[in-house]
Amino acid sequence: MNEEQRSILLQSSSRFPPPKGTKLSYGTAGFRADASILQSTVFRIGILAALRSLKTGGAVIGLMITASHNKVSDNGIKVADPSGGMLTQDWEPFADSIANAPDPESLVKLITEFAKKENIPLDGAKAAVLLGRDTRPSGESLVEAANKGICSVVGAVAIDMGIVTTPELHWMVRARNKGLKATELHYFDQLSTSFRCLIDLIPEKSGDNHHPIGKLVVDCSNGVGGEKLQVLKEKLNAFLHLEIRNSDVGISECFRCASLDGDADRFVYFTLTSNGDNNKINLVDGDKILSLFALFIKQQLSILNQDVGVGVGVVQTAYANGASTKYLNDLGLKVVFTPTGVKYLHGKAEEYDIGIYFEANGHGTVLFSDHFLSWLDGIKNEPCSGLEKQNAAKRLLAVANLMNQAVGDALSGLLLVEAILQHMGWSLDKWNQLYHDLPSRQLKVKVADRSAVVTTNAETSVEKPPGLQEAITALTSKYPQGRCFVRPSGTEDVVRVYAEAKTQEEADELADSVAKIVQQFLGSHFIA
């Protein structure tokens, strides 16, 4: 590092001192905290993003200012790698280190050492970072802090994309690095065009099975998704009847409903039913979304006579309801498990011709390999394939264009659900009847040291402490259709317990019993 670069970093970082008595860590979703203490962290991650761009030969990196579903006074920052995916795990320790460096001199020392270790050129080479933010009031000032950090690295430039959803920013990063057009307008055009293509390819059948299936009410959680969904609504008004709500209450039980999280990377569906004075929410979660997508894709592959020949991988975590896994297995699909966390699910899904992953919370997508897309293009353009096969290939290509290939995207996922329901002629209730969830229970056990629990087999089995897994297995065997696992939390000093059984009473009993066993082994003192 030359003296000019060193001087710039020292001078700029002195304007953003870290908060005293606070240690922040880069979790699954980056840094997240009260916005009032994030200026320094966001500034420093701006530096990291510029270094990441330099490390990758000047590829575009993304920084998203958001705290997703957290309260409005919170905020956070996520980093998008050149692929549009999340920051490589190899750089997470560096993110922690520079976020918590106590002073400018310590910060510059860390950057110097890291740049040397990673062979990052600090000689004025060009670097680029896209900046985005959600609608939180603190977003604008934090973007400015990130901008200062980026520009503290000589040769680096920040490009402010304004207010966007998290998936939009990831999509833009991926598109730019592929040399494609990557404005918000292009994002909306790709989604709306792909959706209309799927609707146009619905087979003509007798009756009214394939007419539009009525109004969808979407709760956007007072987040950025409401503003962006409005754009799609205007583009798709003739194809999709949407009612967008944020803070409104009083959704009627007759409506189909969906809900987005604050930064629009997760979504679920639901209906309301009244029972006297009580309303019941009938949730259609990420497991059901995954199952609907998998069923539709398998049907198209069957038309192509490729329901066995194509490598389709369905990726879940141990938190997926056991009934969903059985349903997918019964379809003849390969289901594989990863540890909890989108970065693990996404990475595994990339190994297949078609990789489908969703967490129960509604975060997920469908990935297609370049090789398989090229094959579909050949089928689509080959007249001797026959119209039915051509249309099946076109549907799968439309799904690939609709579904965000970088990250889970609530807007694109919602449009695919709506297209498939119209294709099938299904109501939300019929979709929800694909299978019935096994009753489950989740608990948290407060512990002094969560690292005392070490898991294996995608977090479904305890390796340490010795004897704990045997005790869990013995308890679980007493319950019909019982399944239970424990894992250390990634963010707090608790051990999480998940249990399933044939009845809710049995699931509750199993969870309670295993929580007590965890207490005995780890010396914990209460269940949260």
Tab-separated table of C-alpha atoms in Angstrom, residues 58-301:
chain	number	residue	atom	x	y	z
A	58	GLY	CA	-12.714	-5.365	-11.333
A	59	ALA	CA	-15.989	-7.310	-11.263
A	60	VAL	CA	-18.998	-5.422	-9.944
A	61	ILE	CA	-19.834	-6.039	-6.261
A	62	GLY	CA	-23.129	-5.137	-4.573
A	63	LEU	CA	-23.890	-3.504	-1.218
A	64	MET	CA	-27.478	-3.527	0.017
A	65	ILE	CA	-28.520	-1.353	2.963
A	66	THR	CA	-31.425	-3.152	4.627
A	67	ALA	CA	-32.510	-4.864	7.819
A	68	SER	CA	-35.131	-6.993	6.073
A	69	HIS	CA	-38.031	-7.608	8.489
A	70	ASN	CA	-36.464	-5.897	11.525
A	71	LYS	CA	-38.089	-2.861	13.095
A	72	VAL	CA	-37.794	0.468	11.278
A	73	SER	CA	-35.093	1.834	13.615
A	74	ASP	CA	-32.750	-1.000	12.651
A	75	ASN	CA	-30.680	-1.254	9.514
A	76	GLY	CA	-27.943	-3.435	8.090
A	77	ILE	CA	-25.682	-4.178	5.163
A	78	LYS	CA	-25.354	-7.203	2.865
A	79	VAL	CA	-22.634	-7.866	0.300
A	80	ALA	CA	-23.289	-9.432	-3.123
A	81	ASP	CA	-20.457	-11.259	-4.887
A	82	PRO	CA	-19.890	-11.058	-8.691
A	83	SER	CA	-22.240	-14.016	-9.288
A	84	GLY	CA	-25.010	-12.063	-7.577
A	85	GLY	CA	-24.843	-14.491	-4.666
A	86	MET	CA	-23.815	-13.762	-1.109
A	87	LEU	CA	-20.302	-12.744	-0.082
A	88	THR	CA	-17.954	-15.729	-0.133
A	89	GLN	CA	-17.635	-17.255	3.325
A	90	ASP	CA	-13.843	-16.949	3.109
A	91	TRP	CA	-14.170	-13.183	3.503
A	92	GLU	CA	-16.581	-13.185	6.451
A	93	PRO	CA	-13.807	-13.247	9.107
A	94	PHE	CA	-12.205	-10.221	7.432
A	95	ALA	CA	-15.572	-8.449	7.535
A	96	ASP	CA	-15.773	-9.113	11.275
A	97	SER	CA	-12.199	-7.924	11.818
A	98	ILE	CA	-12.432	-4.592	10.033
A	99	ALA	CA	-15.905	-3.844	11.458
A	100	ASN	CA	-14.477	-4.131	14.969
A	101	ALA	CA	-11.043	-2.525	14.465
A	102	PRO	CA	-10.788	-0.003	17.346
A	103	ASP	CA	-9.105	2.876	15.494
A	104	PRO	CA	-7.948	4.039	12.026
A	105	GLU	CA	-4.387	2.722	12.479
A	106	SER	CA	-5.637	-0.754	13.397
A	107	LEU	CA	-8.050	-0.688	10.469
A	108	VAL	CA	-5.361	0.251	7.943
A	109	LYS	CA	-3.042	-2.427	9.360
A	110	LEU	CA	-5.734	-5.085	8.865
A	111	ILE	CA	-6.439	-3.912	5.313
A	112	THR	CA	-2.727	-3.888	4.461
A	113	GLU	CA	-2.186	-7.405	5.779
A	114	PHE	CA	-5.302	-8.770	4.103
A	115	ALA	CA	-4.500	-7.163	0.749
A	116	LYS	CA	-1.024	-8.678	0.869
A	117	LYS	CA	-2.332	-12.139	1.791
A	118	GLU	CA	-4.995	-12.051	-0.957
A	119	ASN	CA	-2.714	-10.425	-3.580
A	120	ILE	CA	-5.143	-7.520	-3.977
A	121	PRO	CA	-3.676	-4.677	-6.061
A	122	LEU	CA	-3.797	-1.309	-4.335
A	123	ASP	CA	-2.271	0.622	-7.208
A	124	GLY	CA	-5.284	2.520	-8.530
A	125	ALA	CA	-6.825	-0.378	-10.481
A	126	LYS	CA	-10.504	0.108	-11.289
A	127	ALA	CA	-13.214	-1.290	-9.000
A	128	ALA	CA	-16.999	-0.861	-8.997
A	129	VAL	CA	-19.696	-1.305	-6.360
A	130	LEU	CA	-23.469	-1.036	-6.817
A	131	LEU	CA	-25.307	0.509	-3.857
A	132	GLY	CA	-28.955	-0.070	-2.991
A	133	ARG	CA	-31.198	0.616	-0.015
A	134	ASP	CA	-34.687	-0.120	1.206
A	135	THR	CA	-37.218	2.487	2.350
A	136	ARG	CA	-35.968	2.944	5.933
A	137	PRO	CA	-35.339	6.587	6.865
A	138	SER	CA	-31.749	5.788	7.878
A	139	GLY	CA	-30.913	4.301	4.486
A	140	GLU	CA	-29.803	7.486	2.766
A	141	SER	CA	-27.166	8.435	5.338
A	142	LEU	CA	-25.847	4.859	5.476
A	143	VAL	CA	-25.527	4.754	1.700
A	144	GLU	CA	-23.441	7.917	1.974
A	145	ALA	CA	-21.197	6.215	4.550
A	146	ALA	CA	-20.787	3.197	2.258
A	147	ASN	CA	-19.991	5.539	-0.617
A	148	LYS	CA	-17.226	7.186	1.434
A	149	GLY	CA	-15.757	3.780	2.221
A	150	ILE	CA	-15.772	2.653	-1.398
A	151	CYS	CA	-14.183	5.868	-2.612
A	152	SER	CA	-11.465	5.590	0.059
A	153	VAL	CA	-9.932	2.892	-2.132
A	154	VAL	CA	-8.135	4.600	-5.012
A	155	GLY	CA	-9.693	3.625	-8.346
A	156	ALA	CA	-12.994	2.439	-6.865
A	157	VAL	CA	-16.339	3.978	-7.815
A	158	ALA	CA	-19.775	3.646	-6.221
A	159	ILE	CA	-22.921	3.498	-8.360
A	160	ASP	CA	-26.069	4.374	-6.419
A	161	MET	CA	-29.075	2.375	-7.684
A	162	GLY	CA	-31.438	4.108	-5.265
A	163	ILE	CA	-34.309	2.329	-3.520
A	164	VAL	CA	-34.457	-1.306	-4.617
A	165	THR	CA	-35.367	-4.686	-3.180
A	166	THR	CA	-32.499	-6.895	-2.036
A	167	PRO	CA	-33.122	-9.404	-4.874
A	168	GLU	CA	-33.134	-6.567	-7.429
A	169	LEU	CA	-29.665	-5.476	-6.381
A	170	HIS	CA	-28.345	-9.056	-6.511
A	171	TRP	CA	-29.928	-9.440	-9.969
A	172	MET	CA	-28.295	-6.207	-11.158
A	173	VAL	CA	-24.860	-7.314	-9.939
A	174	ARG	CA	-25.157	-10.648	-11.728
A	175	ALA	CA	-26.453	-9.048	-14.932
A	176	ARG	CA	-23.705	-6.413	-15.050
A	177	ASN	CA	-21.009	-9.016	-14.614
A	178	LYS	CA	-22.499	-11.003	-17.483
A	179	GLY	CA	-22.412	-7.925	-19.713
A	180	LEU	CA	-26.218	-7.651	-19.754
A	181	LYS	CA	-28.486	-4.644	-19.352
A	182	ALA	CA	-29.042	-4.228	-15.645
A	183	THR	CA	-31.319	-1.314	-14.814
A	184	GLU	CA	-34.470	-1.599	-12.752
A	185	LEU	CA	-36.495	-1.239	-15.941
A	186	HIS	CA	-34.776	-4.289	-17.422
A	187	TYR	CA	-35.482	-6.242	-14.214
A	188	PHE	CA	-39.198	-5.479	-14.374
A	189	ASP	CA	-39.349	-6.151	-18.109
A	190	GLN	CA	-37.741	-9.574	-17.641
A	191	LEU	CA	-40.165	-10.558	-14.887
A	192	SER	CA	-43.290	-9.315	-16.639
A	193	THR	CA	-42.328	-10.758	-20.044
A	194	SER	CA	-41.561	-14.181	-18.543
A	195	PHE	CA	-44.825	-14.211	-16.603
A	196	ARG	CA	-46.861	-13.303	-19.699
A	197	CYS	CA	-45.064	-16.041	-21.631
A	198	LEU	CA	-46.128	-18.636	-19.044
A	199	ILE	CA	-49.727	-17.421	-19.172
A	200	ASP	CA	-49.741	-17.485	-22.989
A	201	LEU	CA	-48.492	-21.098	-22.905
A	202	ILE	CA	-51.358	-22.390	-20.761
A	203	PRO	CA	-52.955	-25.178	-22.827
A	204	GLU	CA	-56.457	-24.552	-24.127
A	205	LYS	CA	-58.871	-26.788	-22.270
A	206	SER	CA	-62.622	-26.949	-21.994
A	207	GLY	CA	-64.440	-25.303	-19.118
A	208	ASP	CA	-63.101	-22.451	-17.036
A	209	ASN	CA	-60.119	-24.164	-15.451
A	210	HIS	CA	-57.597	-21.759	-16.880
A	211	HIS	CA	-59.267	-18.408	-16.486
A	212	PRO	CA	-57.684	-15.952	-14.009
A	213	ILE	CA	-58.213	-17.241	-10.478
A	214	GLY	CA	-59.355	-14.064	-8.749
A	215	LYS	CA	-57.839	-11.318	-6.670
A	216	LEU	CA	-54.599	-11.790	-4.768
A	217	VAL	CA	-54.155	-9.500	-1.750
A	218	VAL	CA	-50.468	-8.908	-0.984
A	219	ASP	CA	-49.277	-7.619	2.392
A	220	CYS	CA	-45.925	-5.900	1.780
A	221	SER	CA	-45.034	-5.373	5.457
A	222	ASN	CA	-44.486	-1.622	5.004
A	223	GLY	CA	-41.356	-2.590	3.090
A	224	VAL	CA	-39.786	-1.804	-0.245
A	225	GLY	CA	-41.728	-4.615	-1.939
A	226	GLY	CA	-44.964	-2.608	-1.996
A	227	GLU	CA	-43.469	0.143	-4.140
A	228	LYS	CA	-41.905	-2.342	-6.565
A	229	LEU	CA	-44.908	-4.651	-6.774
A	230	GLN	CA	-46.962	-1.642	-7.843
A	231	VAL	CA	-44.766	-1.362	-10.951
A	232	LEU	CA	-45.391	-5.010	-11.807
A	233	LYS	CA	-49.102	-4.588	-11.167
A	234	GLU	CA	-49.293	-1.839	-13.767
A	235	LYS	CA	-47.382	-3.970	-16.277
A	236	LEU	CA	-49.521	-7.070	-15.683
A	237	ASN	CA	-52.945	-5.610	-14.987
A	238	ALA	CA	-54.622	-7.626	-17.755
A	239	PHE	CA	-53.058	-10.883	-16.542
A	240	LEU	CA	-53.114	-10.627	-12.758
A	241	HIS	CA	-55.532	-9.024	-10.298
A	242	LEU	CA	-53.427	-7.675	-7.412
A	243	GLU	CA	-54.374	-5.614	-4.389
A	244	ILE	CA	-51.322	-4.237	-2.612
A	245	ARG	CA	-51.428	-3.414	1.086
A	246	ASN	CA	-48.899	-2.261	3.613
A	247	SER	CA	-50.286	-1.083	6.948
A	248	ASP	CA	-53.941	-1.848	6.147
A	249	VAL	CA	-55.717	-4.406	8.316
A	250	GLY	CA	-58.914	-6.370	7.990
A	251	ILE	CA	-58.199	-8.806	5.169
A	252	SER	CA	-61.378	-10.653	4.310
A	253	GLU	CA	-61.464	-14.421	4.659
A	254	CYS	CA	-62.632	-14.758	1.063
A	255	PHE	CA	-59.324	-13.528	-0.371
A	256	ARG	CA	-56.196	-15.359	-1.382
A	257	CYS	CA	-53.360	-13.589	0.364
A	258	ALA	CA	-49.592	-13.401	0.187
A	259	SER	CA	-47.116	-11.663	2.454
A	260	LEU	CA	-43.638	-10.304	1.669
A	261	ASP	CA	-40.907	-9.529	4.173
A	262	GLY	CA	-39.370	-6.056	4.448
A	263	ASP	CA	-36.768	-6.321	1.680
A	264	ALA	CA	-38.840	-8.651	-0.551
A	265	ASP	CA	-36.590	-11.697	-0.612
A	266	ARG	CA	-39.136	-13.950	1.154
A	267	PHE	CA	-42.831	-14.627	0.707
A	268	VAL	CA	-45.597	-16.946	1.874
A	269	TYR	CA	-49.275	-17.398	0.995
A	270	PHE	CA	-52.212	-17.705	3.365
A	271	THR	CA	-55.969	-17.595	3.728
A	272	LEU	CA	-58.153	-16.628	6.666
A	273	THR	CA	-61.057	-18.643	7.970
A	274	SER	CA	-63.454	-17.524	10.689
A	275	ASN	CA	-64.506	-19.708	13.574
A	276	GLY	CA	-66.873	-17.709	15.703
A	277	ASP	CA	-64.932	-14.814	17.181
A	278	ASN	CA	-61.587	-16.253	16.122
A	279	ASN	CA	-59.788	-16.011	12.795
A	280	LYS	CA	-57.468	-18.815	11.744
A	281	ILE	CA	-54.563	-18.291	9.352
A	282	ASN	CA	-54.045	-21.174	6.951
A	283	LEU	CA	-50.386	-20.799	6.034
A	284	VAL	CA	-48.893	-21.987	2.746
A	285	ASP	CA	-45.179	-21.778	3.477
A	286	GLY	CA	-41.893	-22.224	1.651
A	287	ASP	CA	-42.155	-26.023	1.732
A	288	LYS	CA	-45.445	-25.855	-0.176
A	289	ILE	CA	-44.028	-23.275	-2.600
A	290	LEU	CA	-41.091	-25.590	-3.301
A	291	SER	CA	-43.441	-28.537	-3.798
A	292	LEU	CA	-45.614	-26.602	-6.272
A	293	PHE	CA	-42.581	-25.529	-8.300
A	294	ALA	CA	-41.116	-29.042	-8.258
A	295	LEU	CA	-44.398	-30.576	-9.419
A	296	PHE	CA	-44.743	-28.121	-12.316
A	297	ILE	CA	-41.135	-28.586	-13.429
A	298	LYS	CA	-41.440	-32.368	-13.268
A	299	GLN	CA	-44.582	-32.196	-15.427
A	300	GLN	CA	-42.731	-30.193	-18.082
A	301	LEU	CA	-39.805	-32.628	-18.013
